[in-house]
Amino acid sequence: MMGRLFSMRAAPLAALIGFAALLHAQALTRPEVPEAIKAPAGETVLFRAHASGVQIYLCGQTADGKPQWTLKAPEAELRDERGALIGRHFAGPSWRHNDGSEVTGKAVARVESPDPGSIPWLLVSAVTHAGHGVLEHVGSIQRIHTQGGQPPPASTCDPVKEKDKQASRPYSADYYFYAPAEK
């Protein structure tokens, strides 16, 4: 009985959270970004989240046998404009909101960060969704305002001696989530 009561309360709460995010979206405008990573014209900003965490790299080799660091996955917390924890960002790339909704995407465009020591800015297109909540209708995600996260120098990678060596590099970024405009 208690589980049923909880699920009856959880659904309205998820809807309320989603509604609050949509109301907030009315106040958010599209950020100024290079043309290559602009979200599709038919989408509007749903919400923005600030991420802080790490980019995890694996030591490996290029096709011609040279050492290189390759991205394994991000691990980051997502926070709203007040600093409240609202979700997580992880391998996929995927984003999971505290309301239980999730989106996984594929990078479709990138531009170098204005900060040369930072990972690129991206446009990601959603490929799968799970759960119900603010992320269930996301079509595109932008990663901008990046700080840090670049892989270590290739000279610090020796895949022969240190198989499966990992390195975590701190980073932060702003993620803008877009959904199709209501008709």
Coordinates of N, CA, C and O in Angstrom, one line a residue:
M1 N 0.8 -1.2 0.0 CA 0.0 0.0 0.0 C 0.9 1.3 0.0 O 0.6 2.2 -0.7
M2 N 1.9 1.2 0.8 CA 2.8 2.4 0.9 C 3.5 2.7 -0.4 O 3.6 3.8 -0.9
G3 N 3.9 1.6 -1.1 CA 4.6 1.8 -2.5 C 3.6 2.4 -3.5 O 3.9 3.2 -4.3
R4 N 2.3 2.0 -3.4 CA 1.3 2.5 -4.3 C 1.0 3.9 -4.0 O 0.9 4.8 -4.9
L5 N 1.0 4.3 -2.7 CA 0.7 5.7 -2.3 C 1.9 6.6 -2.8 O 1.7 7.6 -3.4
F6 N 3.1 6.0 -2.7 CA 4.3 6.8 -3.1 C 4.2 7.0 -4.6 O 4.5 8.1 -5.1
S7 N 3.9 6.0 -5.4 CA 3.9 6.1 -6.9 C 2.7 7.1 -7.3 O 2.9 7.8 -8.3
M8 N 1.6 7.1 -6.5 CA 0.6 8.1 -6.9 C 1.0 9.5 -6.6 O 0.6 10.4 -7.3
R9 N 1.9 9.7 -5.6 CA 2.4 11.0 -5.3 C 3.5 11.4 -6.3 O 3.7 12.5 -6.6
A10 N 4.3 10.4 -6.7 CA 5.5 10.7 -7.5 C 5.1 11.2 -8.9 O 5.8 12.1 -9.4
A11 N 4.1 10.6 -9.5 CA 3.7 11.1 -10.8 C 3.3 12.6 -10.9 O 3.8 13.3 -11.7
P12 N 2.5 13.1 -9.9 CA 2.2 14.5 -10.0 C 3.4 15.3 -9.7 O 3.6 16.4 -10.2
L13 N 4.3 14.8 -8.8 CA 5.5 15.5 -8.5 C 6.4 15.7 -9.8 O 6.9 16.7 -10.1
A14 N 6.6 14.6 -10.5 CA 7.4 14.6 -11.7 C 6.8 15.6 -12.7 O 7.5 16.3 -13.4
A15 N 5.4 15.6 -12.8 CA 4.8 16.5 -13.8 C 5.0 17.9 -13.3 O 5.2 18.8 -14.1
L16 N 4.9 18.2 -12.0 CA 5.2 19.5 -11.5 C 6.6 20.0 -11.8 O 6.8 21.1 -12.2
I17 N 7.6 19.1 -11.6 CA 9.0 19.4 -11.9 C 9.1 19.8 -13.3 O 9.8 20.7 -13.7
G18 N 8.5 18.9 -14.2 CA 8.6 19.2 -15.6 C 7.9 20.5 -16.0 O 8.5 21.3 -16.8
F19 N 6.8 20.8 -15.4 CA 6.1 22.1 -15.7 C 7.0 23.3 -15.2 O 7.1 24.3 -15.9
A20 N 7.6 23.1 -14.1 CA 8.5 24.2 -13.6 C 9.6 24.4 -14.5 O 10.0 25.6 -14.8
A21 N 10.2 23.4 -15.1 CA 11.3 23.5 -16.0 C 10.8 24.2 -17.3 O 11.5 25.0 -17.9
L22 N 9.6 23.8 -17.8 CA 9.1 24.5 -19.0 C 8.8 26.0 -18.7 O 9.1 26.8 -19.6
L23 N 8.3 26.3 -17.6 CA 8.1 27.7 -17.3 C 9.4 28.5 -17.3 O 9.6 29.6 -17.8
H24 N 10.5 27.9 -16.7 CA 11.8 28.5 -16.6 C 12.3 28.6 -18.0 O 13.0 29.6 -18.3
A25 N 12.0 27.7 -18.9 CA 12.5 27.8 -20.3 C 12.1 29.0 -21.0 O 12.7 29.5 -21.9
Q26 N 10.9 29.5 -20.6 CA 10.4 30.7 -21.3 C 11.3 31.9 -21.0 O 11.4 32.8 -21.8
A27 N 12.0 31.9 -19.9 CA 13.0 32.9 -19.5 C 14.3 32.7 -20.2 O 15.1 33.6 -20.2
L28 N 14.7 31.5 -20.6 CA 16.0 31.2 -21.2 C 15.9 31.5 -22.7 O 15.0 31.1 -23.4
T29 N 17.0 32.2 -23.2 CA 17.1 32.4 -24.6 C 18.3 31.5 -25.1 O 19.1 31.1 -24.3
R30 N 18.3 31.3 -26.4 CA 19.4 30.6 -27.0 C 20.7 31.3 -26.7 O 20.8 32.5 -26.9
P31 N 21.7 30.6 -26.3 CA 23.0 31.2 -26.2 C 23.7 31.6 -27.5 O 23.3 30.9 -28.5
E32 N 24.5 32.5 -27.5 CA 25.3 32.9 -28.7 C 26.4 31.8 -28.9 O 27.2 31.7 -28.1
V33 N 26.3 31.1 -30.0 CA 27.2 30.0 -30.3 C 27.6 30.1 -31.8 O 26.8 30.6 -32.6
P34 N 28.7 29.5 -32.2 CA 29.0 29.4 -33.6 C 28.0 28.6 -34.4 O 27.3 27.7 -33.8
E35 N 27.8 29.0 -35.6 CA 26.8 28.4 -36.5 C 26.8 26.9 -36.5 O 25.7 26.2 -36.5
A36 N 28.0 26.3 -36.5 CA 28.1 24.8 -36.6 C 27.4 24.1 -35.4 O 27.0 22.9 -35.6
I37 N 27.3 24.7 -34.3 CA 26.7 24.0 -33.1 C 25.3 24.6 -32.7 O 24.9 24.3 -31.6
K38 N 24.7 25.3 -33.6 CA 23.4 25.9 -33.2 C 22.3 24.7 -33.2 O 22.4 23.9 -34.1
A39 N 21.4 24.8 -32.3 CA 20.4 23.8 -32.2 C 19.4 24.1 -33.4 O 19.3 25.2 -33.9
P40 N 18.7 23.0 -33.8 CA 17.7 23.2 -34.9 C 16.7 24.3 -34.7 O 16.3 24.5 -33.5
A41 N 16.3 25.0 -35.7 CA 15.4 26.1 -35.6 C 14.1 25.8 -35.0 O 13.5 26.6 -34.3
G42 N 13.6 24.6 -35.1 CA 12.3 24.2 -34.5 C 12.3 23.8 -33.1 O 11.3 23.3 -32.5
E43 N 13.5 24.0 -32.4 CA 13.6 23.6 -31.0 C 13.8 24.8 -30.2 O 14.4 25.8 -30.6
T44 N 13.3 24.8 -28.9 CA 13.5 25.9 -28.0 C 14.2 25.4 -26.7 O 14.2 24.2 -26.4
V45 N 14.8 26.3 -26.1 CA 15.6 25.9 -24.9 C 14.6 25.4 -23.8 O 13.7 26.1 -23.4
L46 N 14.9 24.2 -23.3 CA 14.1 23.7 -22.2 C 14.6 24.1 -20.9 O 13.9 24.6 -20.0
F47 N 15.9 23.9 -20.7 CA 16.6 24.3 -19.5 C 18.1 24.2 -19.7 O 18.6 23.7 -20.7
R48 N 18.8 24.8 -18.7 CA 20.3 24.8 -18.7 C 20.8 24.2 -17.5 O 20.2 24.4 -16.4
A49 N 21.8 23.4 -17.5 CA 22.4 22.8 -16.4 C 23.9 23.0 -16.4 O 24.6 23.0 -17.5
H50 N 24.5 23.3 -15.3 CA 26.0 23.5 -15.2 C 26.5 22.1 -14.7 O 26.1 21.6 -13.7
A51 N 27.5 21.6 -15.4 CA 28.2 20.4 -15.1 C 29.5 20.6 -14.5 O 30.3 21.5 -15.0
S52 N 29.9 19.8 -13.5 CA 31.3 19.8 -13.0 C 31.6 18.4 -12.6 O 30.8 17.6 -12.1
G53 N 32.8 17.9 -13.0 CA 33.2 16.6 -12.8 C 34.5 16.3 -13.5 O 35.4 17.1 -13.5
V54 N 34.6 15.1 -14.2 CA 35.8 14.7 -14.8 C 35.5 14.1 -16.2 O 34.4 13.6 -16.4
Q55 N 36.5 14.2 -17.1 CA 36.5 13.5 -18.3 C 37.5 12.3 -18.1 O 38.7 12.6 -17.7
I56 N 37.1 11.1 -18.3 CA 38.0 10.0 -18.0 C 38.6 9.4 -19.4 O 37.8 9.2 -20.3
Y57 N 39.9 9.3 -19.4 CA 40.6 8.9 -20.6 C 41.3 7.6 -20.4 O 41.7 7.3 -19.3
L58 N 41.4 6.8 -21.4 CA 42.1 5.5 -21.4 C 43.4 5.6 -22.3 O 43.3 6.2 -23.4
C59 N 44.5 5.1 -21.8 CA 45.7 5.0 -22.6 C 45.6 3.9 -23.6 O 45.3 2.8 -23.3
G60 N 45.9 4.3 -24.9 CA 45.8 3.3 -25.9 C 46.8 3.7 -27.1 O 47.7 4.4 -26.9
Q61 N 46.5 3.2 -28.3 CA 47.3 3.4 -29.4 C 46.5 3.9 -30.6 O 45.3 3.5 -30.7
T62 N 47.1 4.7 -31.5 CA 46.5 5.1 -32.7 C 46.6 3.9 -33.7 O 47.3 2.9 -33.4
A63 N 46.0 4.0 -34.9 CA 46.1 2.9 -35.8 C 47.5 2.6 -36.3 O 47.9 1.5 -36.6
D64 N 48.4 3.6 -36.2 CA 49.8 3.4 -36.6 C 50.7 3.1 -35.4 O 51.9 3.2 -35.4
G65 N 50.1 2.8 -34.2 CA 50.8 2.3 -33.0 C 51.4 3.4 -32.1 O 52.0 3.1 -31.1
K66 N 51.0 4.7 -32.3 CA 51.5 5.7 -31.5 C 50.6 5.8 -30.2 O 49.4 5.6 -30.3
P67 N 51.2 6.2 -29.1 CA 50.3 6.3 -27.9 C 49.4 7.5 -27.9 O 49.7 8.5 -28.5
Q68 N 48.2 7.3 -27.4 CA 47.2 8.4 -27.3 C 46.2 8.1 -26.2 O 46.0 7.0 -25.8
W69 N 45.7 9.2 -25.7 CA 44.6 9.1 -24.7 C 43.3 9.2 -25.4 O 43.1 10.1 -26.3
T70 N 42.3 8.3 -25.1 CA 41.0 8.3 -25.8 C 39.9 8.4 -24.7 O 40.0 7.8 -23.6
L71 N 38.9 9.2 -25.0 CA 37.8 9.4 -24.0 C 37.1 8.1 -23.7 O 36.7 7.5 -24.7
K72 N 37.0 7.8 -22.5 CA 36.2 6.7 -22.0 C 34.8 7.1 -21.7 O 33.8 6.6 -22.1
A73 N 34.7 8.2 -20.8 CA 33.4 8.6 -20.4 C 33.6 9.9 -19.5 O 34.6 10.1 -18.9
P74 N 32.5 10.7 -19.5 CA 32.5 11.8 -18.5 C 31.8 11.3 -17.3 O 31.0 10.3 -17.3
E75 N 32.1 11.9 -16.2 CA 31.3 11.7 -14.9 C 31.2 13.1 -14.3 O 32.2 13.7 -13.9
A76 N 29.9 13.6 -14.3 CA 29.7 14.9 -13.8 C 28.4 15.0 -13.1 O 27.4 14.3 -13.4
E77 N 28.3 16.0 -12.2 CA 27.1 16.4 -11.6 C 26.5 17.5 -12.4 O 27.2 18.4 -12.9
L78 N 25.1 17.5 -12.5 CA 24.4 18.6 -13.1 C 23.7 19.4 -12.1 O 23.0 18.9 -11.2
R79 N 23.9 20.7 -12.1 CA 23.2 21.6 -11.2 C 22.4 22.7 -11.9 O 22.8 23.2 -13.0
D80 N 21.4 23.2 -11.2 CA 20.6 24.3 -11.8 C 21.2 25.6 -11.4 O 22.3 25.7 -10.8
E81 N 20.5 26.7 -11.8 CA 21.1 28.0 -11.6 C 21.2 28.4 -10.1 O 22.0 29.3 -9.8
R82 N 20.6 27.7 -9.2 CA 20.7 28.0 -7.8 C 21.8 27.1 -7.2 O 22.0 27.2 -6.0
G83 N 22.3 26.2 -8.0 CA 23.4 25.3 -7.4 C 22.8 24.0 -6.9 O 23.6 23.1 -6.4
A84 N 21.5 23.7 -7.0 CA 20.9 22.5 -6.5 C 21.3 21.3 -7.5 O 21.2 21.5 -8.7
L85 N 21.6 20.2 -7.0 CA 21.9 19.0 -7.8 C 20.6 18.5 -8.4 O 19.6 18.2 -7.8
I86 N 20.6 18.5 -9.8 CA 19.4 18.0 -10.5 C 19.6 16.8 -11.3 O 18.7 16.2 -11.9
G87 N 20.9 16.3 -11.4 CA 21.1 15.1 -12.2 C 22.6 14.8 -12.4 O 23.4 15.3 -11.7
R88 N 22.8 13.9 -13.3 CA 24.2 13.4 -13.6 C 24.4 13.2 -15.1 O 23.5 13.0 -15.9
H89 N 25.7 13.3 -15.5 CA 26.1 13.2 -16.9 C 27.1 12.0 -16.9 O 28.0 12.0 -16.0
F90 N 27.0 11.1 -17.8 CA 27.9 9.9 -17.8 C 28.0 9.3 -19.2 O 27.5 9.9 -20.2
A91 N 28.7 8.2 -19.3 CA 29.0 7.5 -20.6 C 27.7 7.4 -21.4 O 26.6 7.2 -20.9
G92 N 27.9 7.5 -22.7 CA 26.8 7.4 -23.7 C 27.0 8.2 -24.9 O 27.0 7.7 -26.0
P93 N 27.1 9.5 -24.8 CA 26.9 10.4 -23.6 C 25.4 10.4 -23.2 O 24.5 10.4 -24.0
S94 N 25.2 10.3 -21.9 CA 23.9 10.3 -21.3 C 23.8 11.3 -20.2 O 24.7 11.6 -19.5
W95 N 22.5 11.8 -20.0 CA 22.2 12.7 -18.9 C 20.9 12.1 -18.3 O 20.0 11.7 -18.9
R96 N 21.0 12.0 -16.9 CA 19.8 11.5 -16.2 C 19.4 12.6 -15.2 O 20.2 13.1 -14.4
H97 N 18.2 13.0 -15.2 CA 17.6 14.0 -14.3 C 17.1 13.3 -13.1 O 16.7 12.1 -13.1
N98 N 17.1 14.0 -12.0 CA 16.6 13.5 -10.7 C 15.1 13.0 -10.8 O 14.6 12.3 -10.0
D99 N 14.4 13.5 -11.8 CA 13.0 13.1 -11.9 C 12.8 11.7 -12.6 O 11.7 11.2 -12.8
G100 N 14.0 11.1 -12.9 CA 14.0 9.7 -13.5 C 14.1 9.7 -15.0 O 14.2 8.7 -15.6
S101 N 13.9 10.9 -15.7 CA 14.1 10.9 -17.2 C 15.5 10.9 -17.6 O 16.4 11.3 -16.8
E102 N 15.8 10.4 -18.8 CA 17.1 10.2 -19.3 C 17.2 10.4 -20.8 O 16.2 10.0 -21.5
V103 N 18.3 10.9 -21.3 CA 18.5 11.1 -22.7 C 19.9 10.7 -23.0 O 20.8 11.0 -22.2
T104 N 20.1 9.9 -24.1 CA 21.4 9.6 -24.6 C 21.5 10.2 -26.0 O 20.5 10.2 -26.8
G105 N 22.7 10.7 -26.3 CA 22.9 11.3 -27.6 C 24.1 10.9 -28.4 O 24.9 10.1 -27.9
K106 N 24.3 11.6 -29.5 CA 25.4 11.4 -30.4 C 25.9 12.8 -30.8 O 25.1 13.6 -31.3
A107 N 27.2 13.0 -30.7 CA 27.7 14.3 -31.1 C 27.6 14.4 -32.6 O 28.0 13.5 -33.3
V108 N 27.0 15.6 -33.1 CA 26.8 15.8 -34.5 C 27.7 16.9 -35.0 O 27.8 17.1 -36.2
A109 N 28.2 17.8 -34.1 CA 29.0 18.9 -34.5 C 29.8 19.4 -33.4 O 29.5 19.2 -32.2
R110 N 31.0 19.9 -33.7 CA 31.9 20.4 -32.7 C 32.7 21.6 -33.2 O 32.9 21.8 -34.4
V111 N 33.0 22.5 -32.2 CA 33.9 23.6 -32.5 C 34.9 23.7 -31.3 O 34.6 23.3 -30.2
E112 N 36.1 24.2 -31.6 CA 37.1 24.3 -30.6 C 36.6 25.4 -29.5 O 35.9 26.3 -29.9
S113 N 36.9 25.1 -28.3 CA 36.6 26.0 -27.2 C 37.4 27.3 -27.4 O 38.5 27.3 -27.8
P114 N 36.8 28.5 -27.0 CA 37.6 29.7 -27.0 C 38.8 29.6 -26.0 O 39.8 30.3 -26.2
D115 N 38.6 28.8 -25.0 CA 39.7 28.5 -24.1 C 40.6 27.4 -24.6 O 40.1 26.2 -24.6
P116 N 41.8 27.6 -25.1 CA 42.6 26.6 -25.7 C 42.9 25.4 -24.8 O 43.2 24.3 -25.3
G117 N 42.8 25.5 -23.5 CA 43.0 24.4 -22.6 C 41.8 23.6 -22.3 O 41.8 22.8 -21.4
S118 N 40.7 23.8 -23.0 CA 39.4 23.2 -22.7 C 38.9 22.3 -23.8 O 39.2 22.5 -25.0
I119 N 38.1 21.3 -23.4 CA 37.4 20.5 -24.4 C 36.5 21.2 -25.3 O 36.0 22.3 -25.0
P120 N 36.3 20.7 -26.5 CA 35.5 21.4 -27.5 C 34.0 21.6 -27.1 O 33.5 21.0 -26.2
W121 N 33.4 22.6 -27.7 CA 31.9 22.8 -27.6 C 31.3 21.8 -28.6 O 31.8 21.6 -29.7
L122 N 30.1 21.3 -28.2 CA 29.4 20.3 -29.0 C 28.0 20.6 -29.2 O 27.3 21.3 -28.4
L123 N 27.4 20.0 -30.3 CA 26.0 19.9 -30.5 C 25.8 18.4 -30.5 O 26.4 17.7 -31.3
V124 N 24.9 17.9 -29.7 CA 24.5 16.5 -29.5 C 23.1 16.3 -29.9 O 22.2 17.1 -29.5
S125 N 22.8 15.3 -30.7 CA 21.4 15.0 -31.1 C 21.0 13.8 -30.3 O 21.7 12.8 -30.2
A126 N 19.8 13.9 -29.7 CA 19.2 12.8 -28.9 C 19.0 11.6 -29.8 O 18.5 11.7 -30.9
V127 N 19.3 10.4 -29.3 CA 19.1 9.1 -30.0 C 18.1 8.2 -29.2 O 17.4 7.4 -29.8
T128 N 18.2 8.3 -27.9 CA 17.2 7.5 -27.1 C 16.8 8.2 -25.9 O 17.5 9.1 -25.4
H129 N 15.6 7.9 -25.4 CA 15.1 8.5 -24.2 C 14.6 7.4 -23.2 O 14.2 6.3 -23.7
A130 N 14.6 7.6 -21.9 CA 14.0 6.7 -21.0 C 13.3 7.5 -19.9 O 13.7 8.6 -19.6
G131 N 12.3 6.9 -19.3 CA 11.6 7.6 -18.2 C 10.7 8.7 -18.6 O 10.7 9.1 -19.8
H132 N 10.0 9.3 -17.7 CA 9.1 10.4 -17.9 C 9.6 11.6 -17.1 O 9.9 11.4 -15.9
G133 N 9.7 12.7 -17.7 CA 10.1 13.9 -17.0 C 10.7 14.9 -18.0 O 10.4 14.9 -19.2
V134 N 11.5 15.8 -17.5 CA 12.0 16.9 -18.3 C 12.9 16.5 -19.5 O 13.0 17.3 -20.4
L135 N 13.5 15.4 -19.4 CA 14.4 15.0 -20.5 C 13.7 14.1 -21.6 O 14.3 13.8 -22.6
E136 N 12.5 13.7 -21.4 CA 11.9 12.8 -22.3 C 11.6 13.3 -23.7 O 11.5 12.5 -24.6
H137 N 11.6 14.6 -23.9 CA 11.3 15.1 -25.2 C 12.5 15.9 -25.8 O 12.4 16.6 -26.8
V138 N 13.7 15.8 -25.1 CA 14.8 16.6 -25.6 C 15.3 16.1 -26.9 O 15.3 14.9 -27.2
G139 N 15.5 17.0 -27.8 CA 16.0 16.7 -29.2 C 17.4 17.0 -29.4 O 18.1 16.3 -30.1
S140 N 17.9 18.0 -28.7 CA 19.3 18.4 -28.9 C 19.9 18.9 -27.6 O 19.2 19.4 -26.7
I141 N 21.2 18.8 -27.5 CA 21.9 19.3 -26.3 C 23.2 20.0 -26.8 O 23.9 19.5 -27.7
Q142 N 23.5 21.2 -26.2 CA 24.7 21.9 -26.5 C 25.6 21.8 -25.3 O 25.1 22.0 -24.2
R143 N 26.9 21.6 -25.5 CA 27.9 21.7 -24.5 C 28.7 23.0 -24.8 O 29.4 23.0 -25.8
I144 N 28.7 24.0 -23.9 CA 29.4 25.2 -24.2 C 30.0 25.7 -22.9 O 29.8 25.1 -21.8
H145 N 30.8 26.8 -23.0 CA 31.5 27.4 -21.8 C 32.3 26.3 -21.1 O 32.4 26.3 -19.8
T146 N 33.0 25.5 -21.8 CA 33.9 24.5 -21.2 C 35.1 25.0 -20.6 O 35.7 26.0 -21.0
Q147 N 35.5 24.4 -19.5 CA 36.7 24.7 -18.7 C 37.4 23.4 -18.4 O 36.9 22.5 -17.8
G148 N 38.7 23.2 -18.9 CA 39.4 22.0 -18.6 C 39.0 20.8 -19.4 O 38.3 20.9 -20.4
G149 N 39.3 19.6 -18.9 CA 38.9 18.4 -19.5 C 39.7 17.8 -20.6 O 39.4 16.7 -21.1
Q150 N 40.8 18.5 -21.0 CA 41.6 18.0 -22.1 C 42.4 16.8 -21.6 O 42.7 16.6 -20.5
P151 N 42.7 15.8 -22.5 CA 43.4 14.6 -22.1 C 44.9 15.0 -21.8 O 45.4 16.0 -22.2
P152 N 45.5 14.1 -21.0 CA 46.9 14.4 -20.7 C 47.8 14.3 -22.0 O 47.3 13.8 -23.0
P153 N 49.0 14.8 -21.9 CA 49.9 14.7 -23.1 C 50.1 13.2 -23.5 O 50.2 12.3 -22.6
A154 N 50.2 12.9 -24.8 CA 50.4 11.5 -25.3 C 51.6 10.9 -24.7 O 51.7 9.7 -24.5
S155 N 52.6 11.8 -24.4 CA 53.9 11.3 -23.9 C 53.7 10.6 -22.5 O 54.6 9.9 -22.1
T156 N 52.6 10.8 -21.8 CA 52.4 10.2 -20.5 C 51.6 8.9 -20.6 O 51.3 8.3 -19.6
C157 N 51.4 8.4 -21.9 CA 50.7 7.2 -22.1 C 51.7 6.1 -22.7 O 52.3 6.4 -23.8
D158 N 51.8 5.0 -22.1 CA 52.6 3.9 -22.6 C 51.7 2.6 -22.6 O 51.7 1.9 -21.6
P159 N 50.9 2.4 -23.6 CA 50.0 1.3 -23.6 C 50.6 -0.1 -23.5 O 49.9 -1.0 -23.1
V160 N 51.9 -0.2 -23.8 CA 52.6 -1.5 -23.7 C 52.9 -1.8 -22.2 O 52.6 -2.9 -21.8
K161 N 53.4 -0.8 -21.5 CA 53.7 -1.0 -20.1 C 52.6 -0.9 -19.1 O 52.5 -1.5 -18.1
E162 N 51.6 0.0 -19.5 CA 50.5 0.3 -18.6 C 49.2 0.1 -19.3 O 48.4 1.0 -19.5
K163 N 48.9 -1.2 -19.6 CA 47.6 -1.5 -20.2 C 46.4 -1.1 -19.4 O 46.4 -1.3 -18.2
D164 N 45.5 -0.5 -20.0 CA 44.2 0.0 -19.3 C 44.4 1.1 -18.3 O 43.6 1.3 -17.5
K165 N 45.5 1.8 -18.5 CA 45.8 3.0 -17.6 C 44.7 4.1 -17.9 O 44.4 4.3 -19.0
Q166 N 44.2 4.7 -16.8 CA 43.2 5.7 -16.9 C 43.7 7.0 -16.3 O 44.5 7.0 -15.5
A167 N 43.1 8.1 -16.8 CA 43.4 9.4 -16.3 C 42.1 10.2 -16.2 O 41.4 10.2 -17.2
S168 N 41.9 10.9 -15.1 CA 40.7 11.7 -14.9 C 41.1 13.2 -15.0 O 42.0 13.6 -14.3
R169 N 40.4 14.0 -15.8 CA 40.8 15.4 -16.0 C 39.6 16.2 -15.6 O 38.5 16.1 -16.2
P170 N 39.7 17.1 -14.6 CA 38.6 17.9 -14.1 C 38.1 18.8 -15.3 O 38.8 19.3 -16.1
Y171 N 36.7 19.0 -15.3 CA 36.1 19.9 -16.3 C 34.8 20.5 -15.8 O 34.2 19.9 -14.8
S172 N 34.4 21.5 -16.4 CA 33.1 22.1 -16.2 C 32.5 22.6 -17.5 O 33.3 22.8 -18.4
A173 N 31.2 22.6 -17.6 CA 30.6 23.1 -18.8 C 29.1 23.5 -18.5 O 28.6 23.1 -17.5
D174 N 28.5 24.2 -19.5 CA 27.1 24.4 -19.4 C 26.5 23.6 -20.5 O 27.0 23.5 -21.6
Y175 N 25.4 22.9 -20.1 CA 24.6 22.1 -21.1 C 23.2 22.8 -21.3 O 22.5 23.0 -20.3
Y176 N 22.9 23.0 -22.5 CA 21.6 23.6 -22.9 C 20.8 22.4 -23.5 O 21.3 21.8 -24.5
F177 N 19.6 22.2 -23.0 CA 18.7 21.1 -23.4 C 17.6 21.7 -24.2 O 16.9 22.7 -23.8
Y178 N 17.4 21.2 -25.4 CA 16.3 21.8 -26.3 C 15.3 20.7 -26.6 O 15.6 19.5 -26.7
A179 N 14.1 21.1 -26.8 CA 13.0 20.3 -27.2 C 12.2 20.9 -28.3 O 12.2 22.1 -28.5
P180 N 11.5 20.1 -29.1 CA 10.7 20.7 -30.2 C 9.7 21.7 -29.6 O 9.1 21.5 -28.6
A181 N 9.5 22.8 -30.4 CA 8.6 23.8 -30.0 C 7.2 23.3 -30.0 O 6.8 22.5 -30.9
E182 N 6.3 23.7 -29.1 CA 4.9 23.3 -29.1 C 4.2 23.9 -30.3 O 4.5 25.1 -30.6
K183 N 3.4 23.2 -30.9 CA 2.6 23.8 -32.0 C 1.3 24.4 -31.6 O 0.7 24.0 -30.7

